[in-house]
Amino acid sequence: MAVVALGATACMLMAQDASKFNGTWKGDGGQVRKLTLTEGVVFMEETQTNGMIILRQYPTQGQEITMTEGVWKGSKATGKMDGNKLVVETTMPNGTQWHDEWTMAADGKTYAALRQMVTGANGGPARKGGGPETFTKIE
């Protein structure tokens, strides 16, 4: 029984390992994301097709962080791994709230990224969002 319990615990820990997001990924829209896990936070550097760079941080261990640069500067995010999924709630300084879910495929070669606006600026209505976008590992 102890061996079975150890095996189940090891599988659960592997399933909740955020390091599987490390690497360079290309999205359906042509943007490229470089993701690096450091001290329980996935740092994202996304290059848009127009050359604009977006920096963002995704906590993975239930902690709250405050982003320090770029368009997300001052935003507070709380997130954690839930199996093969990273779930993050973010509030921007203007009150806009976002819900993100990144779901890693079993083979680790793609992940689906869903981002939804929950509340608009200053408590206003949220915009309608689209479905998840697929990112494919290129490095």
PDB file of C-alpha atoms in Angstrom:
ATOM      1  CA  MET A   1       0.000   0.000   0.000  1.00  0.00           C
ATOM      2  CA  ALA A   2       2.833   2.416   0.837  1.00  0.00           C
ATOM      3  CA  VAL A   3       4.385   1.882  -2.604  1.00  0.00           C
ATOM      4  CA  VAL A   4       1.053   2.635  -4.311  1.00  0.00           C
ATOM      5  CA  ALA A   5       0.615   5.794  -2.213  1.00  0.00           C
ATOM      6  CA  LEU A   6       4.164   6.946  -3.049  1.00  0.00           C
ATOM      7  CA  GLY A   7       3.551   6.312  -6.749  1.00  0.00           C
ATOM      8  CA  ALA A   8       0.290   8.261  -6.676  1.00  0.00           C
ATOM      9  CA  THR A   9       1.975  11.155  -4.859  1.00  0.00           C
ATOM     10  CA  ALA A  10       4.817  11.230  -7.404  1.00  0.00           C
ATOM     11  CA  CYS A  11       2.330  11.280 -10.303  1.00  0.00           C
ATOM     12  CA  MET A  12       0.369  14.089  -8.663  1.00  0.00           C
ATOM     13  CA  LEU A  13       3.530  16.156  -8.141  1.00  0.00           C
ATOM     14  CA  MET A  14       4.598  15.622 -11.762  1.00  0.00           C
ATOM     15  CA  ALA A  15       1.125  16.609 -12.986  1.00  0.00           C
ATOM     16  CA  GLN A  16       1.389  19.883 -11.040  1.00  0.00           C
ATOM     17  CA  ASP A  17       4.902  20.778 -12.255  1.00  0.00           C
ATOM     18  CA  ALA A  18       4.810  24.258 -13.797  1.00  0.00           C
ATOM     19  CA  SER A  19       8.277  23.784 -15.329  1.00  0.00           C
ATOM     20  CA  LYS A  20       6.615  22.038 -18.287  1.00  0.00           C
ATOM     21  CA  PHE A  21       5.674  25.561 -19.497  1.00  0.00           C
ATOM     22  CA  ASN A  22       9.385  26.494 -19.845  1.00  0.00           C
ATOM     23  CA  GLY A  23      10.383  27.113 -23.450  1.00  0.00           C
ATOM     24  CA  THR A  24       9.445  29.056 -26.553  1.00  0.00           C
ATOM     25  CA  TRP A  25       5.904  28.678 -27.871  1.00  0.00           C
ATOM     26  CA  LYS A  26       4.115  29.933 -30.993  1.00  0.00           C
ATOM     27  CA  GLY A  27       0.429  30.832 -30.829  1.00  0.00           C
ATOM     28  CA  ASP A  28      -2.311  30.396 -33.411  1.00  0.00           C
ATOM     29  CA  GLY A  29      -2.125  34.157 -34.064  1.00  0.00           C
ATOM     30  CA  GLY A  30       1.600  34.068 -34.842  1.00  0.00           C
ATOM     31  CA  GLN A  31       2.823  35.585 -31.562  1.00  0.00           C
ATOM     32  CA  VAL A  32       5.808  33.967 -29.836  1.00  0.00           C
ATOM     33  CA  ARG A  33       5.987  33.444 -26.068  1.00  0.00           C
ATOM     34  CA  LYS A  34       9.183  32.801 -24.160  1.00  0.00           C
ATOM     35  CA  LEU A  35       8.209  31.280 -20.805  1.00  0.00           C
ATOM     36  CA  THR A  36      10.590  30.815 -17.898  1.00  0.00           C
ATOM     37  CA  LEU A  37       9.671  29.434 -14.461  1.00  0.00           C
ATOM     38  CA  THR A  38      11.631  31.131 -11.661  1.00  0.00           C
ATOM     39  CA  GLU A  39      10.860  30.755  -7.952  1.00  0.00           C
ATOM     40  CA  GLY A  40       7.272  29.641  -8.538  1.00  0.00           C
ATOM     41  CA  VAL A  41       6.415  32.309 -11.140  1.00  0.00           C
ATOM     42  CA  VAL A  42       6.186  31.839 -14.917  1.00  0.00           C
ATOM     43  CA  PHE A  43       7.681  34.910 -16.582  1.00  0.00           C
ATOM     44  CA  MET A  44       6.270  35.557 -20.057  1.00  0.00           C
ATOM     45  CA  GLU A  45       7.864  37.636 -22.795  1.00  0.00           C
ATOM     46  CA  GLU A  46       5.445  37.655 -25.717  1.00  0.00           C
ATOM     47  CA  THR A  47       6.406  39.153 -29.073  1.00  0.00           C
ATOM     48  CA  GLN A  48       3.322  40.159 -31.047  1.00  0.00           C
ATOM     49  CA  THR A  49       3.271  39.928 -34.863  1.00  0.00           C
ATOM     50  CA  ASN A  50       3.666  43.739 -35.014  1.00  0.00           C
ATOM     51  CA  GLY A  51       6.862  43.528 -32.924  1.00  0.00           C
ATOM     52  CA  MET A  52       5.281  44.788 -29.672  1.00  0.00           C
ATOM     53  CA  ILE A  53       6.566  42.956 -26.586  1.00  0.00           C
ATOM     54  CA  ILE A  54       4.272  42.138 -23.663  1.00  0.00           C
ATOM     55  CA  LEU A  55       5.758  41.123 -20.309  1.00  0.00           C
ATOM     56  CA  ARG A  56       3.599  39.329 -17.763  1.00  0.00           C
ATOM     57  CA  GLN A  57       3.962  37.095 -14.717  1.00  0.00           C
ATOM     58  CA  TYR A  58       1.913  34.038 -13.738  1.00  0.00           C
ATOM     59  CA  PRO A  59       2.304  32.745 -10.138  1.00  0.00           C
ATOM     60  CA  THR A  60       2.042  28.960  -9.780  1.00  0.00           C
ATOM     61  CA  GLN A  61       2.069  28.172  -6.046  1.00  0.00           C
ATOM     62  CA  GLY A  62      -0.990  30.003  -4.695  1.00  0.00           C
ATOM     63  CA  GLN A  63       0.958  33.161  -3.956  1.00  0.00           C
ATOM     64  CA  GLU A  64       0.041  36.743  -4.867  1.00  0.00           C
ATOM     65  CA  ILE A  65       2.557  38.797  -6.829  1.00  0.00           C
ATOM     66  CA  THR A  66       2.630  42.390  -8.068  1.00  0.00           C
ATOM     67  CA  MET A  67       3.950  42.847 -11.599  1.00  0.00           C
ATOM     68  CA  THR A  68       6.711  45.410 -11.940  1.00  0.00           C
ATOM     69  CA  GLU A  69       7.006  46.314 -15.635  1.00  0.00           C
ATOM     70  CA  GLY A  70       5.254  46.820 -18.944  1.00  0.00           C
ATOM     71  CA  VAL A  71       1.530  47.280 -19.538  1.00  0.00           C
ATOM     72  CA  TRP A  72       0.787  44.972 -16.578  1.00  0.00           C
ATOM     73  CA  LYS A  73       2.874  47.068 -14.105  1.00  0.00           C
ATOM     74  CA  GLY A  74       1.095  47.321 -10.748  1.00  0.00           C
ATOM     75  CA  SER A  75      -1.265  44.430 -11.524  1.00  0.00           C
ATOM     76  CA  LYS A  76      -1.767  41.846  -8.776  1.00  0.00           C
ATOM     77  CA  ALA A  77      -1.986  38.174  -9.726  1.00  0.00           C
ATOM     78  CA  THR A  78      -2.723  35.036  -7.732  1.00  0.00           C
ATOM     79  CA  GLY A  79      -2.348  31.635  -9.336  1.00  0.00           C
ATOM     80  CA  LYS A  80      -1.642  27.967  -8.862  1.00  0.00           C
ATOM     81  CA  MET A  81      -1.256  24.722 -10.702  1.00  0.00           C
ATOM     82  CA  ASP A  82      -4.284  22.415 -10.670  1.00  0.00           C
ATOM     83  CA  GLY A  83      -3.160  19.156 -12.238  1.00  0.00           C
ATOM     84  CA  ASN A  84      -2.065  19.989 -15.790  1.00  0.00           C
ATOM     85  CA  LYS A  85      -3.672  23.442 -15.636  1.00  0.00           C
ATOM     86  CA  LEU A  86      -2.316  26.800 -14.461  1.00  0.00           C
ATOM     87  CA  VAL A  87      -5.140  29.036 -13.186  1.00  0.00           C
ATOM     88  CA  VAL A  88      -4.423  32.727 -12.530  1.00  0.00           C
ATOM     89  CA  GLU A  89      -6.644  35.625 -11.405  1.00  0.00           C
ATOM     90  CA  THR A  90      -5.252  39.113 -12.148  1.00  0.00           C
ATOM     91  CA  THR A  91      -6.469  42.586 -11.166  1.00  0.00           C
ATOM     92  CA  MET A  92      -5.014  45.575 -13.008  1.00  0.00           C
ATOM     93  CA  PRO A  93      -4.557  48.965 -11.265  1.00  0.00           C
ATOM     94  CA  ASN A  94      -7.688  50.311 -13.068  1.00  0.00           C
ATOM     95  CA  GLY A  95      -9.812  47.485 -11.594  1.00  0.00           C
ATOM     96  CA  THR A  96      -9.993  45.311 -14.716  1.00  0.00           C
ATOM     97  CA  GLN A  97     -10.024  41.647 -13.657  1.00  0.00           C
ATOM     98  CA  TRP A  98      -8.780  38.745 -15.780  1.00  0.00           C
ATOM     99  CA  HIS A  99      -9.084  34.968 -15.477  1.00  0.00           C
ATOM    100  CA  ASP A 100      -6.419  32.869 -17.245  1.00  0.00           C
ATOM    101  CA  GLU A 101      -6.229  29.105 -17.676  1.00  0.00           C
ATOM    102  CA  TRP A 102      -3.334  27.368 -19.394  1.00  0.00           C
ATOM    103  CA  THR A 103      -4.001  23.669 -19.963  1.00  0.00           C
ATOM    104  CA  MET A 104      -0.982  21.558 -20.928  1.00  0.00           C
ATOM    105  CA  ALA A 105      -1.516  18.666 -23.331  1.00  0.00           C
ATOM    106  CA  ALA A 106      -0.474  15.226 -22.082  1.00  0.00           C
ATOM    107  CA  ASP A 107       2.472  15.112 -24.533  1.00  0.00           C
ATOM    108  CA  GLY A 108       3.769  18.526 -23.348  1.00  0.00           C
ATOM    109  CA  LYS A 109       4.006  19.831 -26.926  1.00  0.00           C
ATOM    110  CA  THR A 110       1.016  22.204 -26.846  1.00  0.00           C
ATOM    111  CA  TYR A 111      -1.068  24.104 -24.345  1.00  0.00           C
ATOM    112  CA  ALA A 112      -4.437  25.841 -24.613  1.00  0.00           C
ATOM    113  CA  ALA A 113      -4.460  29.390 -23.231  1.00  0.00           C
ATOM    114  CA  LEU A 114      -7.820  30.846 -22.236  1.00  0.00           C
ATOM    115  CA  ARG A 115      -7.973  34.477 -21.073  1.00  0.00           C
ATOM    116  CA  GLN A 116     -11.274  36.048 -20.063  1.00  0.00           C
ATOM    117  CA  MET A 117     -12.042  39.533 -18.817  1.00  0.00           C
ATOM    118  CA  VAL A 118     -14.142  39.108 -15.675  1.00  0.00           C
ATOM    119  CA  THR A 119     -14.764  42.793 -14.872  1.00  0.00           C
ATOM    120  CA  GLY A 120     -13.980  45.871 -16.942  1.00  0.00           C
ATOM    121  CA  ALA A 121     -12.119  48.970 -15.790  1.00  0.00           C
ATOM    122  CA  ASN A 122     -13.472  50.575 -12.620  1.00  0.00           C
ATOM    123  CA  GLY A 123     -16.056  47.795 -12.230  1.00  0.00           C
ATOM    124  CA  GLY A 124     -17.514  48.253 -15.715  1.00  0.00           C
ATOM    125  CA  PRO A 125     -18.829  45.425 -17.875  1.00  0.00           C
ATOM    126  CA  ALA A 126     -16.463  42.780 -19.205  1.00  0.00           C
ATOM    127  CA  ARG A 127     -15.861  42.429 -22.931  1.00  0.00           C
ATOM    128  CA  LYS A 128     -16.820  39.173 -24.577  1.00  0.00           C
ATOM    129  CA  GLY A 129     -13.799  36.940 -25.194  1.00  0.00           C
ATOM    130  CA  GLY A 130     -13.019  34.168 -27.595  1.00  0.00           C
ATOM    131  CA  GLY A 131     -12.170  30.562 -26.958  1.00  0.00           C
ATOM    132  CA  PRO A 132      -8.774  29.208 -25.981  1.00  0.00           C
ATOM    133  CA  GLU A 133      -5.779  29.708 -28.239  1.00  0.00           C
ATOM    134  CA  THR A 134      -3.311  26.890 -28.836  1.00  0.00           C
ATOM    135  CA  PHE A 135       0.422  27.388 -28.331  1.00  0.00           C
ATOM    136  CA  THR A 136       2.884  24.913 -29.835  1.00  0.00           C
ATOM    137  CA  LYS A 137       6.384  24.404 -28.430  1.00  0.00           C
ATOM    138  CA  ILE A 138       9.083  25.458 -30.898  1.00  0.00           C
ATOM    139  CA  GLU A 139      12.108  25.308 -28.516  1.00  0.00           C
TER     140      GLU A 139
END
